[in-house]
Tab-separated table of C-alpha atoms in Angstrom:
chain	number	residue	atom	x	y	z
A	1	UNK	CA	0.000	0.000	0.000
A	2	UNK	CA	1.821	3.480	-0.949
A	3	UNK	CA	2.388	5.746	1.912
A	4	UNK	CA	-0.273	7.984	1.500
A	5	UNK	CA	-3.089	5.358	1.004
A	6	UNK	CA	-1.337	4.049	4.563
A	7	UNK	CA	-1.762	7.717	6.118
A	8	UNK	CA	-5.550	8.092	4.731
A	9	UNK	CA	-6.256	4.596	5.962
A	10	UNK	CA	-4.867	5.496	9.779
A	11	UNK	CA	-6.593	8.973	9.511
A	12	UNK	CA	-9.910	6.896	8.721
A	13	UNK	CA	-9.338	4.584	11.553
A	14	UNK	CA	-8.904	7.257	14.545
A	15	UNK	CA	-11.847	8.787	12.616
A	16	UNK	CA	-14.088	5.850	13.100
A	17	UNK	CA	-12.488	5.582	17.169
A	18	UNK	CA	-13.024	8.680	17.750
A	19	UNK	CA	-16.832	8.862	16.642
A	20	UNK	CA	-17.589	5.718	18.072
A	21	UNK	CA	-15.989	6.322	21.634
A	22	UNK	CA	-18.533	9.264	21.645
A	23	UNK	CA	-21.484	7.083	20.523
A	24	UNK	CA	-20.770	4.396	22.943
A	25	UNK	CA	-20.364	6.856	25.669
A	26	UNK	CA	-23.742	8.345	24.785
A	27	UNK	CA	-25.728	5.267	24.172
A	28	UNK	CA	-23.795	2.335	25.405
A	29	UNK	CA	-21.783	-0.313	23.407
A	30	UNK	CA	-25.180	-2.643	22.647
A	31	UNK	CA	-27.089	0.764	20.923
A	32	UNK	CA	-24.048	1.319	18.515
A	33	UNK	CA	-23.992	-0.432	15.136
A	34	UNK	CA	-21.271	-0.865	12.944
A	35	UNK	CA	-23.114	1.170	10.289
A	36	UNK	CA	-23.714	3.773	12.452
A	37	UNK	CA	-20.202	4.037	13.558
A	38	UNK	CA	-18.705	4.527	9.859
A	39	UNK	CA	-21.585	7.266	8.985
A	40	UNK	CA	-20.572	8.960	12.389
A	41	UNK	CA	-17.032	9.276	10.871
A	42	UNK	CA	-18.467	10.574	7.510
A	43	UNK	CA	-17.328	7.001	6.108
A	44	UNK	CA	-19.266	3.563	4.416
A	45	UNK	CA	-19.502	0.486	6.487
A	46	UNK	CA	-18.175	-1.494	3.744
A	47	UNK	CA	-14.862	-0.854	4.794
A	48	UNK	CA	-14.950	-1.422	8.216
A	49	UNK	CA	-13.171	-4.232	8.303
A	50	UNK	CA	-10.168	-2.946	6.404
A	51	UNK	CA	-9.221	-0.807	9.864
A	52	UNK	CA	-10.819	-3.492	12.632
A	53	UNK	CA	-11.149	-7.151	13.481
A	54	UNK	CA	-14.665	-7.180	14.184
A	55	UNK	CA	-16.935	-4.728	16.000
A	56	UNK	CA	-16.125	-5.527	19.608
A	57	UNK	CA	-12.398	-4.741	18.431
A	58	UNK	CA	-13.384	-0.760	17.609
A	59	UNK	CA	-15.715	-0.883	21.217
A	60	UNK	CA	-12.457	-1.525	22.714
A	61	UNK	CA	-10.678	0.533	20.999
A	62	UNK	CA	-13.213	3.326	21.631
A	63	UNK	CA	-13.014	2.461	25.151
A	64	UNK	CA	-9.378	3.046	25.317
A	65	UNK	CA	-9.164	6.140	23.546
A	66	UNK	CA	-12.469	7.552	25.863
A	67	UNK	CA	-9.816	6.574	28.939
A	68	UNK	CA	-7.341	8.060	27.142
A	69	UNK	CA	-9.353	11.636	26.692
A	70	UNK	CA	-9.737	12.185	30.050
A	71	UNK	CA	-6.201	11.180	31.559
A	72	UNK	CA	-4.987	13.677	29.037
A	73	UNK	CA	-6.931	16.445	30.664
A	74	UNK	CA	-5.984	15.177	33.510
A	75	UNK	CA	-2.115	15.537	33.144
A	76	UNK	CA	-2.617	18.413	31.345
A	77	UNK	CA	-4.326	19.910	34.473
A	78	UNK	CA	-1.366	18.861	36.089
A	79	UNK	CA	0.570	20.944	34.556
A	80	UNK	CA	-1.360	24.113	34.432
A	81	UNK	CA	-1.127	24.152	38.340
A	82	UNK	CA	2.444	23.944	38.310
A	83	UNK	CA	2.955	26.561	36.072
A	84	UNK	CA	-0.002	29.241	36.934
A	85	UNK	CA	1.341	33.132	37.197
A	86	UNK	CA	2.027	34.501	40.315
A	87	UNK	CA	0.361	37.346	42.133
A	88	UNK	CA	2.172	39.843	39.696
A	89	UNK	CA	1.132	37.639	36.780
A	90	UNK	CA	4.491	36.143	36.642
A	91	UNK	CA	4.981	32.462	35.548
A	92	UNK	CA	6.237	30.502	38.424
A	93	UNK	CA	5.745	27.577	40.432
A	94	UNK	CA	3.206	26.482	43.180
A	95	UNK	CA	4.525	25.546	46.606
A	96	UNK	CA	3.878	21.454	46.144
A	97	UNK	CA	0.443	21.354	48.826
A	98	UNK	CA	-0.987	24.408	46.136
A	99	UNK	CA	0.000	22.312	43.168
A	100	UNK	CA	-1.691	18.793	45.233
A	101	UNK	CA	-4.547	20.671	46.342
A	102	UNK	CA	-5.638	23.007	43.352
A	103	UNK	CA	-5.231	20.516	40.919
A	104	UNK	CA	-7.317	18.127	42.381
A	105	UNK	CA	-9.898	20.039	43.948
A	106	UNK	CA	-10.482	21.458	40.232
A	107	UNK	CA	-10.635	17.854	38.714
A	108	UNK	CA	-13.245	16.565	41.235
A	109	UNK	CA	-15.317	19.827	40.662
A	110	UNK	CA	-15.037	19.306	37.172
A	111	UNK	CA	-15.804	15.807	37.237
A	112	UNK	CA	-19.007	16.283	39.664
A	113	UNK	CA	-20.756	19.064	37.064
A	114	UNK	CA	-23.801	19.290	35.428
A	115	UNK	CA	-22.340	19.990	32.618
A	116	UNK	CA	-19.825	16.570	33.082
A	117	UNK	CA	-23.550	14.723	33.817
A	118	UNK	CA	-25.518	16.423	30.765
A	119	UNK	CA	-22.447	16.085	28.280
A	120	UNK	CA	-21.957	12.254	28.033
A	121	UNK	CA	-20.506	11.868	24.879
A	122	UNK	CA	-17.310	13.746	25.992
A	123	UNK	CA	-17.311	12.608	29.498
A	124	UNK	CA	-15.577	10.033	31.482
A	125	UNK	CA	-15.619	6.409	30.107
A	126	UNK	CA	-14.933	5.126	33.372
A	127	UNK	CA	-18.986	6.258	34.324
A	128	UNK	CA	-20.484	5.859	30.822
A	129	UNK	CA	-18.838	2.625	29.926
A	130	UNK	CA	-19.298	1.185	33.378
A	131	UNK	CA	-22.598	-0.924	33.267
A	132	UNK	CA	-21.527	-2.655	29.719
A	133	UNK	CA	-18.250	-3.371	30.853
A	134	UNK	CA	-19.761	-5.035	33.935
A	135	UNK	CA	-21.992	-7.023	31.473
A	136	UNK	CA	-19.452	-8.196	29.044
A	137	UNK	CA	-18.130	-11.648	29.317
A	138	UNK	CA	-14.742	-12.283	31.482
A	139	UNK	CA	-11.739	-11.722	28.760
A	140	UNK	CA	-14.131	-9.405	26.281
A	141	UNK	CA	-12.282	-7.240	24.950
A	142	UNK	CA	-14.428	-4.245	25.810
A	143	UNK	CA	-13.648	-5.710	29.897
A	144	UNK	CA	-10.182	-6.039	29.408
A	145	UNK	CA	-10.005	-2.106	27.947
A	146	UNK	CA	-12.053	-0.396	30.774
A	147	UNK	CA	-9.883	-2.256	33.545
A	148	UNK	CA	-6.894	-1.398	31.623
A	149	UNK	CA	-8.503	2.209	31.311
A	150	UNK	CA	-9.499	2.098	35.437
A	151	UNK	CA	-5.799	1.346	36.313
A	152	UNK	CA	-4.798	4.431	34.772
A	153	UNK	CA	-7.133	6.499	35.548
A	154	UNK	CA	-5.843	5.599	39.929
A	155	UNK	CA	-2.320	6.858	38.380
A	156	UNK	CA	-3.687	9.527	36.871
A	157	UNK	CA	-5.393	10.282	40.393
A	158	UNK	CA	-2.694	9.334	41.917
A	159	UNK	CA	-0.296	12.381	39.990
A	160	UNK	CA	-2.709	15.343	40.107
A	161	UNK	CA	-2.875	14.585	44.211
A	162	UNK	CA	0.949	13.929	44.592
A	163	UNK	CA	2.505	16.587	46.428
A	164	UNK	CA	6.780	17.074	45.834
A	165	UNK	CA	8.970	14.971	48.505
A	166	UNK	CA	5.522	13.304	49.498
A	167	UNK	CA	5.190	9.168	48.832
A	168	UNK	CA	2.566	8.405	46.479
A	169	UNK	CA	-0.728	9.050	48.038
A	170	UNK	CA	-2.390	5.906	49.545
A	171	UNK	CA	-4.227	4.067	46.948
A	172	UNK	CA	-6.698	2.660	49.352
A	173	UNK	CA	-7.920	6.353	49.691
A	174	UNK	CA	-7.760	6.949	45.556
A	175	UNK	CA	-9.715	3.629	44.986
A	176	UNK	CA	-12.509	5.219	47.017
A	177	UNK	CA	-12.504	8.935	45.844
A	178	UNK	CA	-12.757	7.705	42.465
A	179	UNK	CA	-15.378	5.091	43.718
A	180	UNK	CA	-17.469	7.619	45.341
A	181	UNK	CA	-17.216	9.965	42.031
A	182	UNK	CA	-17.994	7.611	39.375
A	183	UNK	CA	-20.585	6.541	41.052
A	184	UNK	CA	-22.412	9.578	41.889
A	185	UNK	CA	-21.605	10.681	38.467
A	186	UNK	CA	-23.517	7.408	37.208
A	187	UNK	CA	-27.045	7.878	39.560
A	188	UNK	CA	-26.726	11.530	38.753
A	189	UNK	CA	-27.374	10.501	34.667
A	190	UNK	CA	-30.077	7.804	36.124
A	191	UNK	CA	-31.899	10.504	38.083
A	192	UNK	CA	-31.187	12.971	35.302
A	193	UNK	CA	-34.654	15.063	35.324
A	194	UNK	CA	-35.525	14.289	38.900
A	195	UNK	CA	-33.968	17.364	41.354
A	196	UNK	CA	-32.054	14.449	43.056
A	197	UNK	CA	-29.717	14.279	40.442
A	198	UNK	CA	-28.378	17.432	41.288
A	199	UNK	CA	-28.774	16.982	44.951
A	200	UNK	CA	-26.290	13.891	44.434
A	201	UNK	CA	-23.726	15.876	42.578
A	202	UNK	CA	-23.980	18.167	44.931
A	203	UNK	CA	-23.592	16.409	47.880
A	204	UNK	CA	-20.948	13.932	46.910
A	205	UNK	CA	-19.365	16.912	45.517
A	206	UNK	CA	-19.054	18.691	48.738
A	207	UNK	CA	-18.161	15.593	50.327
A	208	UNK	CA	-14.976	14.535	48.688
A	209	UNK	CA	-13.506	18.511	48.692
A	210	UNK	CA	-14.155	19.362	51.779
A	211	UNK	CA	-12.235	22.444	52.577
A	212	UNK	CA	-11.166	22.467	48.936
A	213	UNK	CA	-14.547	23.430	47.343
A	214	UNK	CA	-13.791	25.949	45.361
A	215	UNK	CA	-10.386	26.145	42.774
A	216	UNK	CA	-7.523	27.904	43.840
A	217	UNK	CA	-8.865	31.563	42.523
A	218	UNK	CA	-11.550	31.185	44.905
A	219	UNK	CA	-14.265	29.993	41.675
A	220	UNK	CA	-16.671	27.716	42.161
A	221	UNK	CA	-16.236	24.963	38.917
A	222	UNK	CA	-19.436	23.538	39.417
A	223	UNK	CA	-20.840	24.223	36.029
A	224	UNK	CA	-16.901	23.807	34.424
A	225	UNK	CA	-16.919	21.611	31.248
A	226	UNK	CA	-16.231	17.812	32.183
């Protein structure tokens, strides 16, 4: 295949993952069709299997690159709180609790939004992907993806919470936090209509910030994009 036809065919492939890890995430992995994948990506189903072995192959790989969305905003978060301006709108670096703290406290407000709750499609697989990945069979490929996808996301956790000279924070208390988030996150979209989906977010929301409610320029995220 010349190189170009190789480059259009890998263009077409993320194409197809990257529409269908928004489908999924919007209407579950059962609801999406193979068809309905390729027209999402502006392509014909006929060549689907040119780019994947079958259609629990693209789930998966929709599943990873989902994952993969959100521990880039993650890191990238990360990094914006170690490199914020200073009082005199100077670049410089947080002290290492800021850096911990603000980075953190912004993901979990973030991650407990309406906006996060109403905006599925480019939300957190770990939440929308959770119920079909509990269905699949053990060793489907769609299992093995969101497990691979869950142990990142606890590193991921575990950086934006890591403080400089600190050990790695206990993953006991990571395996919860992200517990307790994903899971409001989930009976927040069941309830969705009901004013006890917001009471959820809400309340879980206060719960796991604490003291750290509000970001580090005093602005409640609440309503940030997830």
């Amino acid at each position: 295949m010349p190189r170009a036809s190789r480059a259009e065919a890998e263009r077409h492939r993320e194409q197809v993952i990257a529409a269908t890890a928004k489908l999924v995430r919007t209407h579950g992995a059962d609801k999406v069709s193979v068809p309905q994948a390729m027209a999402a990506a502006g392509l014909t189903h006929g060549g689907f299997y040119r780019h994947f072995a079958s259609k629990d192959d693209l789930i998966a790989q929709a599943c990873t690159a989902a994952f993969a969305e959100r521990l880039a905003a993650m890191d990238d978060l990360a990094e914006a709180e170690g490199a914020g301006p200073d009082a005199d709108g100077n670049a410089g670096q947080d002290t290492g609790e800021e850096r911990g703290r603000g980075a953190r406290a912004t993901f979990l407000a973030t991650y407990l939004s309406t906006l996060h709750r109403d905006n599925p499609a480019l939300g957190c697989a770990a939440a929308a992907l959770a119920v079909d990945a509990a269905r699949a069979e053990p060793g489907d490929p769609l299992r093995r993806a969101y497990a691979d996808g869950m142990r990142k996301l606890v590193d991921g956790m575990e950086r934006i919470t890591r403080k400089p000279g600190d050990d790695s924070p206990d993953e006991g208390t990571i395996l919860v936090e992200l517990s307790t988030m994903i899971g409001a996150l989930v009976l927040s979209r069941a309830c969705a209509g009901d004013d006890l989906s917001d009471r959820i977010l809400t309340a879980v929301r206060d719960h796991v910030l604490g003291d750290d409610e509000h970001t580090p320029e005093g602005k409640d995220t609440s309503d940030t994009a997830g």
